[in-house]
Short mmCIF file of C-alpha atoms and ligand atoms in Angstrom, two decimals:
data_model
loop_
_atom_site.label_atom_id
_atom_site.label_comp_id
_atom_site.label_asym_id
_atom_site.label_seq_id
_atom_site.Cartn_x
_atom_site.Cartn_y
_atom_site.Cartn_z
CA MET A 2 -4.83 -7.38 -18.18
CA VAL A 3 -2.18 -6.94 -19.94
CA GLY A 4 -0.95 -4.00 -22.07
CA VAL A 5 2.11 -3.89 -24.75
CA ILE A 6 3.85 -0.50 -24.88
CA MET A 7 6.91 -0.74 -27.65
CA ILE A 8 8.27 2.06 -28.34
CA LYS A 9 10.88 2.91 -31.06
CA SER A 10 13.32 6.07 -31.39
CA HIS A 11 15.65 6.05 -33.72
CA ASN A 12 18.27 8.76 -33.91
CA ALA A 13 22.17 10.00 -35.14
CA LEU A 14 23.79 9.14 -32.23
CA LEU A 15 21.73 6.71 -29.77
CA SER A 16 18.92 3.79 -31.39
CA LEU A 17 17.08 3.18 -28.26
CA THR A 18 14.31 0.19 -28.46
CA PHE A 19 12.29 0.33 -25.72
CA CYS A 20 9.32 -2.33 -26.06
CA ILE A 21 7.09 -3.30 -23.73
CA LEU A 22 4.34 -2.48 -21.66
CA LEU A 23 2.43 -5.43 -20.90
CA LEU A 24 -0.10 -5.11 -17.90
CA ILE A 25 -1.26 -7.95 -17.53
CA ILE A 26 -4.03 -7.77 -13.83
CA HIS A 27 -6.62 -10.20 -12.74
CA SER A 28 -7.79 -9.88 -9.27
CA SER A 29 -9.80 -11.58 -7.82
CA ALA A 30 -11.79 -11.95 -4.40
CA LEU A 31 -9.98 -13.22 -2.10
CA THR A 32 -11.06 -12.81 1.75
CA ASN A 33 -9.09 -11.79 5.09
CA THR A 34 -8.71 -14.40 7.62
CA SER A 35 -4.83 -13.15 8.92
CA GLN A 36 -6.66 -9.77 11.27
CA LEU A 37 -5.93 -11.53 13.95
CA PRO A 38 -4.56 -9.41 16.58
CA CYS A 39 -1.13 -9.69 17.80
CA THR A 40 -1.08 -9.29 21.21
CA SER A 41 2.75 -9.86 23.10
CA LYS A 42 1.73 -13.72 23.21
CA THR A 43 2.22 -13.24 19.29
CA LEU A 44 6.23 -11.94 20.58
CA ASP A 45 6.62 -15.46 22.43
CA GLN A 46 5.42 -17.67 20.21
CA LEU A 47 8.58 -16.23 17.36
CA GLN A 48 10.27 -16.51 20.03
CA GLU A 49 9.87 -19.50 21.07
CA ALA A 50 10.35 -20.75 17.12
CA VAL A 51 13.26 -19.44 16.92
CA ASP A 52 14.75 -20.58 19.86
CA LYS A 53 14.40 -24.10 18.59
CA LEU A 54 15.46 -23.55 15.74
CA LEU A 55 18.54 -21.85 16.67
CA ARG A 56 18.94 -24.94 19.46
CA GLN A 57 17.50 -27.97 17.25
CA THR A 58 20.63 -27.48 15.38
CA SER A 59 19.60 -32.14 14.69
CA ALA A 60 16.43 -32.04 13.79
CA SER A 61 14.39 -33.50 10.34
CA THR A 62 14.03 -31.31 7.53
CA LYS A 63 10.38 -31.04 8.24
CA GLU A 64 10.05 -30.44 11.52
CA THR A 65 12.71 -27.50 10.48
CA LEU A 66 10.28 -26.38 8.02
CA ALA A 67 7.50 -25.99 10.02
CA LEU A 68 9.42 -24.09 12.36
CA ILE A 69 10.34 -21.48 9.32
CA HIS A 70 7.50 -21.46 8.49
CA GLN A 71 6.01 -19.92 12.34
CA SER A 72 8.37 -18.04 12.48
CA THR A 73 7.91 -15.67 8.84
CA ARG A 74 4.43 -16.11 9.45
CA LEU A 75 4.43 -14.69 12.79
CA THR A 76 6.40 -12.02 11.25
CA SER A 77 4.44 -11.31 7.94
CA GLU A 78 1.72 -11.18 9.79
CA THR A 79 2.49 -8.74 12.86
CA GLN A 80 3.94 -6.61 10.07
CA LEU A 81 0.82 -6.42 8.33
CA ASN A 82 -0.99 -5.77 11.05
CA THR A 83 0.76 -3.13 12.45
CA HIS A 84 0.88 -1.30 9.39
CA GLN A 85 -2.84 -1.16 8.79
CA HIS A 86 -3.76 -0.10 12.39
CA PRO A 87 -0.89 1.82 14.15
CA ASP A 88 -3.26 2.82 17.09
CA ASP A 89 -3.98 -0.31 17.80
CA TYR A 90 -0.38 -1.60 18.57
CA SER A 91 1.99 0.48 21.86
CA GLN A 92 4.92 1.67 20.46
CA ASP A 93 7.17 -0.50 22.88
CA PHE A 94 4.95 -3.53 21.11
CA ILE A 95 6.09 -2.22 17.91
CA ASP A 96 9.98 -1.93 19.40
CA LYS A 97 9.48 -5.21 20.75
CA PHE A 98 8.51 -7.03 17.54
CA GLU A 99 11.31 -4.70 15.40
CA GLN A 100 14.34 -5.46 18.09
CA LEU A 101 13.23 -9.60 17.91
CA SER A 102 13.13 -9.52 14.68
CA GLN A 103 15.71 -7.53 13.53
CA LYS A 104 17.55 -10.56 15.83
CA ILE A 105 16.62 -13.60 13.32
CA TRP A 106 16.39 -12.69 10.10
CA THR A 107 19.73 -10.53 10.76
CA ASN A 108 20.79 -14.43 12.10
CA ASP A 109 23.74 -15.56 10.40
CA ASP A 110 23.59 -19.10 11.30
CA LEU A 111 18.75 -19.08 10.63
CA TYR A 112 20.29 -17.97 7.40
CA GLN A 113 22.64 -20.62 7.18
CA ARG A 114 20.40 -23.62 8.06
CA ILE A 115 17.68 -22.52 5.54
CA GLU A 116 20.50 -21.93 3.10
CA SER A 117 21.57 -25.38 3.31
CA ILE A 118 18.36 -27.63 3.31
CA PRO A 119 18.74 -29.45 -0.32
CA LEU A 120 16.21 -28.51 -2.17
CA ALA A 121 15.67 -31.11 -4.67
CA SER A 122 12.99 -32.82 -3.23
CA LEU A 123 10.67 -30.20 -1.36
CA THR A 124 6.96 -29.77 -2.59
CA SER A 125 6.53 -26.30 -4.02
CA ALA A 126 5.07 -24.92 -1.01
CA ASP A 127 8.36 -25.12 1.35
CA LYS A 128 10.11 -23.31 -1.43
CA HIS A 129 7.60 -20.36 -1.21
CA THR A 130 8.52 -20.75 2.58
CA ILE A 131 12.64 -20.39 2.48
CA ASN A 132 11.99 -17.58 0.11
CA HIS A 133 9.47 -16.36 1.85
CA ALA A 134 12.24 -16.45 4.52
CA LYS A 135 14.91 -15.31 2.72
CA THR A 136 12.67 -12.57 1.29
CA LEU A 137 12.81 -11.22 4.83
CA PHE A 138 16.31 -11.62 5.86
CA SER A 139 16.47 -8.61 2.46
CA ARG A 140 13.64 -6.86 3.93
CA TYR A 141 16.06 -6.84 7.10
CA GLY A 142 18.69 -6.00 5.34
CA PHE A 143 20.92 -8.92 5.92
CA GLN A 144 24.20 -9.74 3.81
CA PRO A 145 25.00 -13.11 3.53
CA GLU A 146 29.15 -13.30 3.57
CA THR A 147 29.35 -14.72 0.10
CA GLY A 148 27.35 -13.44 -2.09
CA ASP A 149 23.51 -11.97 -1.78
CA ILE A 150 19.90 -13.32 -0.77
CA HIS A 151 19.17 -15.54 -3.95
CA LEU A 152 15.44 -16.96 -4.19
CA THR A 153 14.32 -20.34 -4.67
CA PRO A 154 13.03 -20.47 -8.35
CA ILE A 155 9.59 -21.56 -8.14
CA ALA A 156 7.95 -24.20 -9.52
CA GLU A 157 6.50 -23.55 -13.28
CA GLY A 158 2.67 -22.32 -13.41
CA LYS A 159 0.22 -22.90 -16.41
CA LEU A 160 -0.32 -20.90 -18.55
CA LEU A 161 -4.41 -18.71 -18.06
CA ASN A 162 -6.50 -17.43 -20.43
CA ILE A 163 -6.68 -14.07 -20.97
CA LEU A 164 -10.26 -12.04 -21.28
CA GLN A 165 -10.52 -10.36 -23.82
CA TYR A 166 -12.43 -6.76 -24.48
CA PRO A 167 -15.23 -6.54 -24.54
CA GLU A 168 -15.48 -9.29 -21.28
CA PRO A 169 -17.54 -8.05 -19.31
CA GLU A 170 -15.29 -9.28 -16.50
CA LEU A 171 -12.72 -7.10 -17.36
CA HIS A 172 -15.64 -4.62 -15.63
CA GLN A 173 -15.78 -5.59 -11.99
CA LYS A 174 -13.54 -4.40 -9.12
CA ALA A 175 -11.65 -5.97 -7.92
CA HIS A 176 -11.68 -7.55 -3.55
CA LYS A 177 -8.55 -7.33 -1.04
CA VAL A 178 -6.48 -10.23 -0.52
CA THR A 179 -6.58 -11.51 3.46
CA GLU A 180 -4.87 -14.30 2.89
CA PHE A 181 -1.77 -15.47 1.48
CA ASN A 182 -1.85 -19.24 1.37
CA ASP A 183 -0.94 -21.49 -0.90
CA GLU A 184 -3.52 -20.68 -3.66
CA LEU A 185 -2.45 -16.93 -3.34
CA GLN A 186 1.10 -18.10 -4.37
CA GLU A 187 0.02 -21.31 -6.87
CA LEU A 188 -2.14 -18.13 -8.75
CA ILE A 189 0.79 -15.80 -8.41
CA ASP A 190 3.18 -18.71 -9.94
CA ASN A 191 0.46 -18.95 -12.96
CA MET A 192 0.25 -14.89 -13.46
CA LEU A 193 3.52 -14.64 -14.09
CA THR A 194 4.32 -17.92 -15.96
CA THR A 195 1.40 -16.27 -18.32
CA MET A 196 2.88 -13.01 -17.95
CA TYR A 197 6.25 -14.54 -19.44
CA GLN A 198 5.15 -16.44 -22.39
CA THR A 199 2.39 -13.85 -23.48
CA LYS A 200 5.17 -11.92 -23.53
CA GLY A 201 3.39 -8.90 -21.60
CA VAL A 202 5.01 -6.46 -18.91
CA GLY A 203 2.24 -6.24 -16.62
CA LEU A 204 -0.70 -8.63 -15.97
CA ALA A 205 -3.44 -7.92 -13.12
CA ALA A 206 -5.45 -11.35 -11.93
CA THR A 207 -8.78 -8.43 -13.62
CA GLN A 208 -7.63 -9.86 -17.18
CA ILE A 209 -7.26 -14.02 -15.65
CA GLY A 210 -11.98 -13.66 -14.39
CA VAL A 211 -10.01 -13.81 -10.21
CA ARG A 212 -11.73 -10.81 -8.77
CA ARG A 213 -8.18 -10.01 -6.78
CA GLN A 214 -6.40 -6.02 -6.19
CA VAL A 215 -3.21 -8.81 -7.75
CA VAL A 216 -0.61 -7.28 -9.81
CA VAL A 217 2.09 -9.03 -11.74
CA MET A 218 5.30 -7.23 -13.42
CA ASP A 219 8.17 -7.19 -14.40
CA VAL A 220 9.51 -3.73 -16.63
CA SER A 221 13.06 -5.46 -16.98
CA ILE A 222 15.04 -5.88 -20.54
CA THR A 223 16.29 -8.84 -19.28
CA GLN A 224 12.55 -10.51 -18.22
CA ASN A 225 14.21 -12.04 -14.98
CA HIS A 226 12.74 -9.50 -12.37
CA PRO A 227 9.48 -10.56 -11.73
CA MET A 228 6.69 -7.82 -9.39
CA VAL A 229 4.19 -8.99 -7.13
CA PHE A 230 2.46 -5.98 -5.84
CA ILE A 231 -0.83 -7.61 -3.28
CA ASN A 232 -4.28 -4.54 -2.61
CA PRO A 233 -1.61 -2.01 -4.49
CA ILE A 234 -2.40 1.94 -3.20
CA VAL A 235 -1.25 4.42 -5.75
CA THR A 236 -0.74 8.02 -4.60
CA PRO A 237 1.32 11.13 -7.48
CA ILE A 238 3.50 12.91 -6.19
CA GLY A 239 3.42 16.30 -7.85
CA ASP A 240 1.84 17.96 -10.49
CA THR A 241 4.18 16.42 -13.93
CA LEU A 242 2.58 14.02 -15.84
CA LEU A 243 4.08 11.89 -18.45
CA THR A 244 1.82 10.53 -21.73
CA PHE A 245 3.56 7.01 -22.55
CA PRO A 246 2.23 4.79 -25.53
CA GLN A 247 0.63 1.26 -24.34
CA GLY A 248 -0.87 -1.74 -25.35
CA CYS A 249 -3.03 -4.83 -23.50
CA LEU A 250 -2.45 -8.56 -23.20
CA SER A 251 -6.83 -7.54 -22.68
CA VAL A 252 -7.20 -5.88 -25.86
CA LYS A 253 -5.31 -6.67 -29.42
CA ASP A 254 -3.23 -5.21 -31.67
CA THR A 255 -4.28 -1.76 -30.10
CA MET A 256 -2.08 0.78 -28.76
CA ASP A 257 -2.46 4.25 -28.61
CA VAL A 258 -0.60 7.23 -25.61
CA VAL A 259 -2.43 7.54 -22.71
CA THR A 260 -1.36 9.88 -19.79
CA ARG A 261 -1.13 9.62 -16.28
CA PRO A 262 1.75 10.90 -13.49
CA LYS A 263 4.62 10.95 -13.40
CA LYS A 264 6.24 9.99 -10.33
CA VAL A 265 4.11 8.12 -8.27
CA ARG A 266 4.11 6.16 -4.90
CA ILE A 267 3.11 1.96 -4.62
CA GLU A 268 2.53 1.03 -1.40
CA ALA A 269 1.48 -3.25 -1.47
CA LEU A 270 2.55 -6.39 0.18
CA ASP A 271 4.29 -8.50 -1.05
CA ARG A 272 2.97 -11.92 -1.57
CA TYR A 273 3.94 -13.45 1.56
CA GLY A 274 1.74 -10.05 3.74
CA ASN A 275 5.50 -7.92 3.99
CA PRO A 276 4.02 -4.43 3.47
CA PHE A 277 6.52 -2.39 1.19
CA VAL A 278 6.99 1.12 -0.29
CA ILE A 279 7.98 2.60 -3.22
CA GLU A 280 8.18 5.54 -5.51
CA ASP A 281 9.31 4.77 -9.08
CA ASP A 282 8.72 8.30 -12.28
CA LYS A 283 10.26 5.42 -14.99
CA LEU A 284 8.26 2.39 -15.95
CA ILE A 285 7.24 1.05 -13.00
CA ALA A 286 4.80 3.41 -12.48
CA VAL A 287 3.56 3.61 -15.89
CA CYS A 288 3.21 -0.03 -15.87
CA ILE A 289 1.80 0.41 -12.79
CA GLN A 290 -1.02 2.75 -12.87
CA HIS A 291 -1.96 0.53 -16.20
CA GLU A 292 -2.97 -2.20 -14.07
CA LEU A 293 -4.00 -0.35 -10.69
CA ASP A 294 -6.83 0.38 -13.57
CA HIS A 295 -7.56 -3.49 -14.61
CA LEU A 296 -8.39 -4.06 -10.67
CA ASN A 297 -11.13 -0.99 -10.61
CA GLY A 298 -12.63 -2.63 -14.19
CA ILE A 299 -11.12 -0.10 -16.44
CA LEU A 300 -9.09 -1.16 -19.77
CA PHE A 301 -6.52 2.40 -20.82
CA ILE A 302 -8.85 2.39 -23.92
CA GLN A 303 -11.48 3.93 -21.53
CA HIS A 304 -8.72 7.10 -21.45
CA LEU A 305 -9.41 7.74 -25.00
CA PRO A 306 -11.50 9.89 -26.55
CA ILE A 307 -14.87 8.03 -27.69
CA GLN A 308 -13.98 8.60 -30.70
CA LYS A 309 -11.18 6.90 -30.78
CA GLN A 310 -12.83 4.20 -28.52
CA LYS A 311 -15.81 3.58 -31.31
CA SER A 312 -13.72 3.32 -34.19
CA ILE A 313 -11.54 0.07 -31.78
CA ALA A 314 -14.58 -1.01 -30.97
CA THR A 315 -15.25 -0.97 -34.59
CA ARG A 316 -12.21 -2.83 -36.41
CA LEU A 317 -12.41 -5.03 -33.85
CA GLY A 318 -15.51 -6.88 -34.65
CA HIS A 319 -17.85 -4.51 -31.73
CA LEU A 320 -20.06 -3.37 -34.12
CA GLU A 321 -23.37 -2.90 -31.84
CA LEU A 322 -20.96 -1.76 -29.14
CA ALA A 323 -19.37 0.76 -30.87
CA ARG A 324 -22.02 2.77 -32.02
CA GLU A 325 -23.18 2.42 -28.63
CA LEU A 326 -20.96 3.47 -26.73
CA ARG A 327 -20.57 6.73 -24.12
CA PRO A 328 -18.01 8.38 -22.42
CA SER A 329 -17.36 6.31 -19.09
CA ILE A 330 -14.08 8.04 -17.32
CA LYS A 331 -12.70 11.16 -18.16
CA SER A 332 -9.46 12.49 -19.61
NI1 NI B 29 -3.50 -3.78 -19.96
#
């Protein structure tokens, strides 16, 4: 779904215009294929790929990209497996993996090799491979000698159709994503394009009829900080609540306030399957809770009193639905 929230507050000293919560989430069924156990052989393969990368400075771009792809894939698979099944891995294995990863993803020569690959003729999949590698450099705290790590612009996605209330598909639960393949990358690009073109700040895969736990958001004023949350787990921190106006791209011309936990911890995977954790008590917290509801088949209007829900259904022309509406969730 997409939510649109606009808050305008003016006073004598400050004129603040906060705009904007558009939340869109769609999730669709992804099946997991990367749950292969990682072993010491995985580390050997990773070491071998990186040794080749660093040694073969005269390799063709195609060979280099294949090795980068292998290195990023092995790193992310191992990260994901050790994150999701910590009891299955010895401390020794995790220590060795961390040491190896640190060595690779803070290696300046490797970064410069990746940075020097000409982008003009690359396919979208190859650009993703480069972005994935740069994400790992960033995650391991690598600082390039000049400037920041810049992710490569990815090809524009397609504008997708956003399902509208009372479409039953909006009430389907999303499945976990388990395969971080090219198809997922295309879905994410399409969702980002759709979110930006519809002036949303969030979109869940559920809202485009895809039952996968995929959320894209951008709560920045400048709308140039895309965030991707795969399989998000949201845990409230503390007892403080926040009442905040919200709207949704899947419920047109409707805005109302919803009260939710103010501060949350979000555990999720990025678009390449790398686990990350953030805590927030501002727009990200508001938005992710709205989007998580979408993944669970819940629209923000279901948090409103039943009489309000009936009047929304009536106003949008769904008279029969308005008559039959019963409270469906608490709060
Ligand atoms: Ni929404």
